[in-house]
Short mmCIF file of C-alpha atoms in Angstrom, two decimals:
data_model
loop_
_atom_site.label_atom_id
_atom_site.label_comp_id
_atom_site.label_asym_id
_atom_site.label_seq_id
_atom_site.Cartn_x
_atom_site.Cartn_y
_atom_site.Cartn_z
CA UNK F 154 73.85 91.26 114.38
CA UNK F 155 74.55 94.41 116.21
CA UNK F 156 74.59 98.08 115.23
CA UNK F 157 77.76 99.67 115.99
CA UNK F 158 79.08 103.77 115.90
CA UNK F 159 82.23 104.74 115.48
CA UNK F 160 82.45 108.56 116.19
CA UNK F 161 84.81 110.62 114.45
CA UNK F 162 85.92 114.43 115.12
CA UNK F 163 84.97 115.60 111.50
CA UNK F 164 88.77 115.13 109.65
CA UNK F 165 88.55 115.03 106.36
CA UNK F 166 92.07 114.14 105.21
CA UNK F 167 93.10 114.61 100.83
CA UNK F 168 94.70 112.27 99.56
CA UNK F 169 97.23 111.07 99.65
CA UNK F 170 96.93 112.21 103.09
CA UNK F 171 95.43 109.75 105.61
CA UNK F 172 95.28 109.71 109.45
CA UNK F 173 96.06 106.60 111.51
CA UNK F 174 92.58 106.64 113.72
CA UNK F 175 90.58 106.76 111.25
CA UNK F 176 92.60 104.00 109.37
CA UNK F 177 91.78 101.93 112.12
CA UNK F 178 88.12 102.62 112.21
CA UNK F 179 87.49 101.58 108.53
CA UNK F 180 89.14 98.80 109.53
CA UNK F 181 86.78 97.81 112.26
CA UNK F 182 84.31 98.18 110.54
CA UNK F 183 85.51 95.94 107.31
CA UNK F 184 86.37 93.52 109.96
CA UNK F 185 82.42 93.69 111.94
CA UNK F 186 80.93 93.91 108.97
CA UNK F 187 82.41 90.37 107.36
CA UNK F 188 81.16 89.27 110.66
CA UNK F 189 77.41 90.10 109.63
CA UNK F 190 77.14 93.60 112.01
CA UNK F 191 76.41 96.92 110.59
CA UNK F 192 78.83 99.71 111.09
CA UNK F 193 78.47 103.69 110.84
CA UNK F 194 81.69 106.11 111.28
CA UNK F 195 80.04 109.27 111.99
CA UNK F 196 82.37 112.19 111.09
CA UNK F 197 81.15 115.20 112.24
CA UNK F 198 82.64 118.54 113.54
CA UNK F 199 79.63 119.09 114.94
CA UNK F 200 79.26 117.51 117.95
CA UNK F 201 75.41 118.33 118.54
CA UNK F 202 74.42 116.38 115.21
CA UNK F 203 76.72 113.29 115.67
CA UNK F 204 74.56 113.43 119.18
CA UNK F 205 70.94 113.77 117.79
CA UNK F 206 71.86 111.13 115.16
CA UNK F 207 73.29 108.74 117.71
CA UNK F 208 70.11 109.32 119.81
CA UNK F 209 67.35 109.10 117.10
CA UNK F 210 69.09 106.04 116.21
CA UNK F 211 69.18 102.44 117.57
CA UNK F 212 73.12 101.61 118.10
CA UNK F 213 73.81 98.36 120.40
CA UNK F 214 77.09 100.30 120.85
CA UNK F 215 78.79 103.75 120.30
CA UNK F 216 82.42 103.88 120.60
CA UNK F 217 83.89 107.30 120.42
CA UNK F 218 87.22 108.37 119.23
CA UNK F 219 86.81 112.31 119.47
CA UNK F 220 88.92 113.55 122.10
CA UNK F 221 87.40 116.84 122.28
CA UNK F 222 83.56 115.72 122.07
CA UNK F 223 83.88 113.68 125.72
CA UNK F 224 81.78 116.38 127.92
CA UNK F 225 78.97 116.71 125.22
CA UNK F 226 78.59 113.60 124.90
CA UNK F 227 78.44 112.68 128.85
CA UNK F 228 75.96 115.00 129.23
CA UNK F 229 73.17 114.51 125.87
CA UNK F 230 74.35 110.97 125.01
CA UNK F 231 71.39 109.11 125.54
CA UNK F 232 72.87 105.62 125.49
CA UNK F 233 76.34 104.60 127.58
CA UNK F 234 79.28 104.96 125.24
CA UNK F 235 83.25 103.96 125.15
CA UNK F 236 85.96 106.27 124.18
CA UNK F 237 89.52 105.71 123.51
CA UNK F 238 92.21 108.50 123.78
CA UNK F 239 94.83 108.89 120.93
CA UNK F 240 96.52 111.62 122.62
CA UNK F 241 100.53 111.48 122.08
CA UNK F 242 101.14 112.88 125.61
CA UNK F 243 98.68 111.71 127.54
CA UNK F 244 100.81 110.09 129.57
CA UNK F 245 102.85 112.82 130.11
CA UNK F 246 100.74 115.74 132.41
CA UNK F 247 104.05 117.99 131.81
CA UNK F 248 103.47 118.39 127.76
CA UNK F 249 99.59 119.02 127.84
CA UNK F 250 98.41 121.34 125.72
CA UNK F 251 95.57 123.83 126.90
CA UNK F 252 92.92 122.50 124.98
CA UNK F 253 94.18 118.48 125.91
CA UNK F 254 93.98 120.08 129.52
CA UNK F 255 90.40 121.51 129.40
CA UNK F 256 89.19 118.12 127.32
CA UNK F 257 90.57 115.75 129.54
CA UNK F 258 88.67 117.07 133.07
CA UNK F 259 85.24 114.99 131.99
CA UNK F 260 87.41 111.82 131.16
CA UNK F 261 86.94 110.67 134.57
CA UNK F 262 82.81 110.81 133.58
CA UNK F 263 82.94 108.55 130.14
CA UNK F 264 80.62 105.22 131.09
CA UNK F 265 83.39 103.10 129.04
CA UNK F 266 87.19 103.54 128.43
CA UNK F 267 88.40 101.37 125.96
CA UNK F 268 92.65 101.86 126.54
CA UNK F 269 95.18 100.72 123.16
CA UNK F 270 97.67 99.71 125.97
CA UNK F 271 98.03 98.84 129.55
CA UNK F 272 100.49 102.02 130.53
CA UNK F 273 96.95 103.80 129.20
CA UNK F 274 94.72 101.72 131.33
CA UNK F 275 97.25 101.96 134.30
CA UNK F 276 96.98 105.98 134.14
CA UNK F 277 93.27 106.37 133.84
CA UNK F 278 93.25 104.01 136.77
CA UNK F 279 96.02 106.11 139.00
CA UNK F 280 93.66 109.75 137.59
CA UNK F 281 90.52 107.26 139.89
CA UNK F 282 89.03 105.92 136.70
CA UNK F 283 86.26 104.01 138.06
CA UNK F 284 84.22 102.99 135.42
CA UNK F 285 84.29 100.17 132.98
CA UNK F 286 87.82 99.89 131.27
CA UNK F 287 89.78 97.32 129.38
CA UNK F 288 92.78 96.85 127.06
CA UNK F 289 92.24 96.80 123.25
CA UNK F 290 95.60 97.14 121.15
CA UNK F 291 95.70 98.54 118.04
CA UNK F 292 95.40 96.45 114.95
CA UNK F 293 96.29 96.21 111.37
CA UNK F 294 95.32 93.58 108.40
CA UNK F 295 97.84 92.04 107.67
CA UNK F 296 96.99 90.32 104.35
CA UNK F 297 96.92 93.95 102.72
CA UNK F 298 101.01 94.29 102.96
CA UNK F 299 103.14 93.44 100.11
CA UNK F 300 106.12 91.14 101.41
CA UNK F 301 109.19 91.09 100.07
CA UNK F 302 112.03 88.52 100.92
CA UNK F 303 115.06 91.03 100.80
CA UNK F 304 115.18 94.62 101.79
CA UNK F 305 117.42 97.85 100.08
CA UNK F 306 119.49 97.94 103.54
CA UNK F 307 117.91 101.15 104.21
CA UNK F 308 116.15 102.53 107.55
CA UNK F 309 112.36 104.41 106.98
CA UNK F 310 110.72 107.09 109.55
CA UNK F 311 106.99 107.18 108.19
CA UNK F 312 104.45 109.42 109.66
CA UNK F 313 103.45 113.03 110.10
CA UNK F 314 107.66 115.21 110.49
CA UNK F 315 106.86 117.06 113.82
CA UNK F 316 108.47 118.33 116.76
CA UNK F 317 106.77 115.45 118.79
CA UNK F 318 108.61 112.86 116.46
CA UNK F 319 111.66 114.37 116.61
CA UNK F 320 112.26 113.53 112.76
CA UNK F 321 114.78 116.74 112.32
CA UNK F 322 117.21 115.48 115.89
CA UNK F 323 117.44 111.86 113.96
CA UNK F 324 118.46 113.80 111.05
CA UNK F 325 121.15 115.40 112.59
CA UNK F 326 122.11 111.91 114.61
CA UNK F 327 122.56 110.28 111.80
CA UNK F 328 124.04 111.94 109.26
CA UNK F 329 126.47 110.39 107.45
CA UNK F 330 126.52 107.36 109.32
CA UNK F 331 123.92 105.83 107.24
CA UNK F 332 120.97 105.86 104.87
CA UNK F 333 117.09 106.71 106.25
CA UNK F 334 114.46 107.84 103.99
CA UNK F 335 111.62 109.87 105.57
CA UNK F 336 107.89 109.74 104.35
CA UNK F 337 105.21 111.96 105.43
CA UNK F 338 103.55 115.29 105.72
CA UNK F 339 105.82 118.17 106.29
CA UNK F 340 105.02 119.65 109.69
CA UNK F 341 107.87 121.03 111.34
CA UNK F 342 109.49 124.24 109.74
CA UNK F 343 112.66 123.35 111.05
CA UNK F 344 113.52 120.10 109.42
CA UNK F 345 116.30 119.41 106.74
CA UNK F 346 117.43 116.60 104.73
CA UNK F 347 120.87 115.84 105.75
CA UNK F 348 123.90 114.18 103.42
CA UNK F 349 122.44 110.60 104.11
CA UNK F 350 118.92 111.19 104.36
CA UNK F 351 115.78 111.53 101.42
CA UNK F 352 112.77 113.32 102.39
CA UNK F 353 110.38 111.52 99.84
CA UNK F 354 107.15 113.47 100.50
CA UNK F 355 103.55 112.00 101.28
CA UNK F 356 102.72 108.24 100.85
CA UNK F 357 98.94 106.92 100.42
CA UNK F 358 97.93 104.31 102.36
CA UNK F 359 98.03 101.93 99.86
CA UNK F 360 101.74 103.23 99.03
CA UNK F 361 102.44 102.47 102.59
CA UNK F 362 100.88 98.95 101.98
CA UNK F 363 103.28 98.73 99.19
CA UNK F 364 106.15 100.33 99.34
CA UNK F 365 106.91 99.80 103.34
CA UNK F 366 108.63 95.93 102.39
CA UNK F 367 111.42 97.73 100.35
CA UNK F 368 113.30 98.59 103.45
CA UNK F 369 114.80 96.77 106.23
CA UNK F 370 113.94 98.85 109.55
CA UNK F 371 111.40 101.63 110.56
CA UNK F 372 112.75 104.18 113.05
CA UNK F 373 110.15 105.85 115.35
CA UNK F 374 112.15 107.77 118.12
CA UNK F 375 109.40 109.94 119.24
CA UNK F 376 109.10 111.80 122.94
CA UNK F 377 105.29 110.70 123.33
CA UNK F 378 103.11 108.06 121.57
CA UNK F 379 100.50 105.51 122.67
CA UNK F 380 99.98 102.91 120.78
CA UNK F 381 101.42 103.97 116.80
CA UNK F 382 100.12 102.01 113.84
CA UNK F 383 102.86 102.72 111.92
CA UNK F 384 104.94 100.44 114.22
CA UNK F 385 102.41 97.62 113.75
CA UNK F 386 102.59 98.59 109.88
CA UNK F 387 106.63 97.99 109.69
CA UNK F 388 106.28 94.20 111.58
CA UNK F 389 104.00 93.38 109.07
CA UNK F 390 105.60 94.57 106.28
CA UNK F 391 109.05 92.68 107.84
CA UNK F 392 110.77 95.32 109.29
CA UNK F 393 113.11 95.22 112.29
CA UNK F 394 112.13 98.72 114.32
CA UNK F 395 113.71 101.01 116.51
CA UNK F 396 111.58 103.19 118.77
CA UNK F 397 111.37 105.36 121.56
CA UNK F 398 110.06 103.69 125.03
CA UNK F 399 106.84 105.79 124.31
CA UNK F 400 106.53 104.24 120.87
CA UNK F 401 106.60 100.59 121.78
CA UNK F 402 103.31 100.64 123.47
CA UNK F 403 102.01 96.43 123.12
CA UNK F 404 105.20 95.32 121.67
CA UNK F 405 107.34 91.95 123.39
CA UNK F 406 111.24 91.64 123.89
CA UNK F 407 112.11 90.59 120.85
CA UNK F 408 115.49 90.12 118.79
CA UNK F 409 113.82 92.47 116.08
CA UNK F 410 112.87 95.12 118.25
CA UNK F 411 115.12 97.37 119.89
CA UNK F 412 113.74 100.23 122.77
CA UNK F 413 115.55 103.65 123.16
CA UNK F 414 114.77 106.28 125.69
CA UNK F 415 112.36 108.96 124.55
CA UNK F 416 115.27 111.63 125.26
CA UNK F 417 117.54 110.00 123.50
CA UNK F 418 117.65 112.81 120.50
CA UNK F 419 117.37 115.55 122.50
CA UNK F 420 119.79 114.70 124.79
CA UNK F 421 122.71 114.50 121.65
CA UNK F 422 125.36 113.51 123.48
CA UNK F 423 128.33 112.40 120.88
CA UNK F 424 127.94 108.91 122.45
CA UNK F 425 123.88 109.29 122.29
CA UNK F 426 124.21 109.64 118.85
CA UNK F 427 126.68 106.97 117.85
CA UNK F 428 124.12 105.01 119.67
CA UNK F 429 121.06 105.65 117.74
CA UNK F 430 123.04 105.03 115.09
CA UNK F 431 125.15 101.79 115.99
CA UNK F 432 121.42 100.57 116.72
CA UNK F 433 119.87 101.33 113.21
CA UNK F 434 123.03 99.89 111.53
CA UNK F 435 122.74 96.49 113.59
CA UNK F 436 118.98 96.41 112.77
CA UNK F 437 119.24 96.64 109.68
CA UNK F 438 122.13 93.87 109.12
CA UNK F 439 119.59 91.84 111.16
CA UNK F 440 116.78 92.15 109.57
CA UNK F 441 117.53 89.86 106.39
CA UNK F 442 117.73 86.81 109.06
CA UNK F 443 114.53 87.41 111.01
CA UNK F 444 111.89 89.24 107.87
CA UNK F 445 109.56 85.87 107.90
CA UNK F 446 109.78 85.48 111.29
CA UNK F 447 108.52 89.45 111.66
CA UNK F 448 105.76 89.32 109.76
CA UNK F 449 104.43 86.10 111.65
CA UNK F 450 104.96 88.12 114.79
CA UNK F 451 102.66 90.43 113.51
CA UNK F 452 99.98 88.25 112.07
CA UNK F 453 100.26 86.41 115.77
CA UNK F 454 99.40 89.24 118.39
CA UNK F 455 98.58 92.62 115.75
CA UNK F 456 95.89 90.67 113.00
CA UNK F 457 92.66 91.76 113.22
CA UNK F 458 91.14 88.45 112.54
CA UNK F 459 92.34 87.53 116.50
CA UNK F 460 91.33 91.35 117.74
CA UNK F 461 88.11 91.55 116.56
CA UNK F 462 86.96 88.69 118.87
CA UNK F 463 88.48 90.52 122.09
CA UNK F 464 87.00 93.66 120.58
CA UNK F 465 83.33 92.22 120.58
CA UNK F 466 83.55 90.59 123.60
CA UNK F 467 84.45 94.00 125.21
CA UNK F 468 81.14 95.06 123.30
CA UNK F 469 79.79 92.17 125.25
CA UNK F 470 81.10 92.76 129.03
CA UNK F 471 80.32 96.67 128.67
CA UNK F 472 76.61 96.22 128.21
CA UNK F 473 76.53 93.43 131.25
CA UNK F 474 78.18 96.25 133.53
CA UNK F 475 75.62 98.40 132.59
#
């Protein structure tokens, strides 16, 4: 039995709102703790008390998901740690923000990077990343998704509407050329429901769990991701997806999943668009003959029953390199 910490940057989300790294820590921990070890998710903004509790306190591993508590913790951290980076554009220097910018120097310190993909692991190695560092993909449960045989022939874009996501340019794309329904927290001042598109406001989690088997493809065409759940959440739900190059982070060539360029919305070309749309369409006609197949897909590589065992045998290598 181990004692493990999961660090948090002090978000406090209200429902329905939820946030998808912090989804994925409860679900760790669910997962450890069915497995006999004790887990903590410390959530503090203040990064000086998630550091005196972490050192007055006996954890066989810390594992940090706080993007902007890296140098504090390098420095007072008694114990070696792991981080992961859930930046959108980290792998794209050009659309840094100022405080990503000033964060990311003492990267290149952490003891442990634990990387949701190999394009991550790949660009911590090319920054000279030389400490330890593996590949851990993102996970879901899959037994917690309603299935449904038949979809509503309709295309979904879940998640936070923001510039980053482009939600408004697929809007525009694909107005009147078919139906898409979009679900999440209204972040961009800019974006409009168009003649063939719903905006249907906030989902829980466990509406997501729910409600995410009605349709019959997901549509993620974002300009920088790493590794998004909500991708994960539409396989196991039986969705065919289409998603930008940056948003299919883990996933295989598959007839249910179809790639785009990330520029492919901004770029809006007449034929750009017919594309995007031409894609949707054909995805979701598919979809009906591959839903079963989908959802094993995602039980196969995405379950957290298989990714907990990589997980602790991460836990396991890290504290022999050290």
């Amino acid at each position: 039995m181990m004692r493990i910490a999961f660090v948090g940057w002090g978000y406090m989300p209200e429902p329905p709102l939820s946030n998808s790294i912090y989804t994925l820590m409860h679900e760790y921990k669910q997962h450890l703790e069915e497995l006999g070890h004790q887990v903590d998710i410390l959530n503090n903004k203040n990064v000086h008390e998630t550091i005196k509790y972490l050192n007055d306190n006996n954890y066989a591993f810390v594992h940090s998901h706080a993007y902007n508590f890296v140098a504090e913790l390098n420095q007072k951290l008694k114990q070696k740690y792991c981080f992961t980076s859930h930046y959108g554009y980290l792998l794209k220097e050009d659309r840094w923000d100022e405080n990503f910018q000033e964060a990311f120097k003492p990267y290149m310190d952490v003891p442990g990077i634990i990387a949701p993909s190999r394009l991550t692991a790949e660009f911590f190695q090319k920054k000279g990343y030389s400490g330890y560092l593996k590949i851990q993909p993102n996970g879901i449960d899959t037994k917690k998704f309603n299935f449904q045989e038949k979809g509503n022939n309709k295309a979904v874009c879940l998640g936070w509407i923001q510039p980053r996501k482009q939600q408004r340019l697929l809007a525009e794309a694909i107005d009147g050329k078919l139906e898409l329904d979009f679900v999440g927290p209204l972040d961009d001042p800019d974006f409009i429901e168009v003649t063939t598109t719903k905006y249907l406001g906030i989902w829980s989690l466990e509406q997501v769990y729910a409600n995410l088997t009605n349709y019959n493809c997901l549509v993620l065409i974002s300009d920088g991701e790493l590794a998004p759940l909500v991708v994960l959440e539409a396989l196991a739900a039986g969705l065919c997806v289409v998603v930008s190059e940056s948003a299919s982070a883990n996933l295989h060539t598959k007839e249910f999943i179809r790639v785009l360029p990330d520029n492919i919305l901004s770029n809006a070309t007449p034929e750009n668009q017919t594309i995007i749309s031409e894609t949707i369409i054909e995805m979701i006609e598919k979809n009906q003959n591959y839903r079963q197949e989908i959802v094993e897909y995602a039980k196969e590589n995405f379950d957290f029953s298989h990714l907990v065992k990589n997980y602790l045998q991460i836990i396991d290598e890290f504290k022999d390199f050290y």
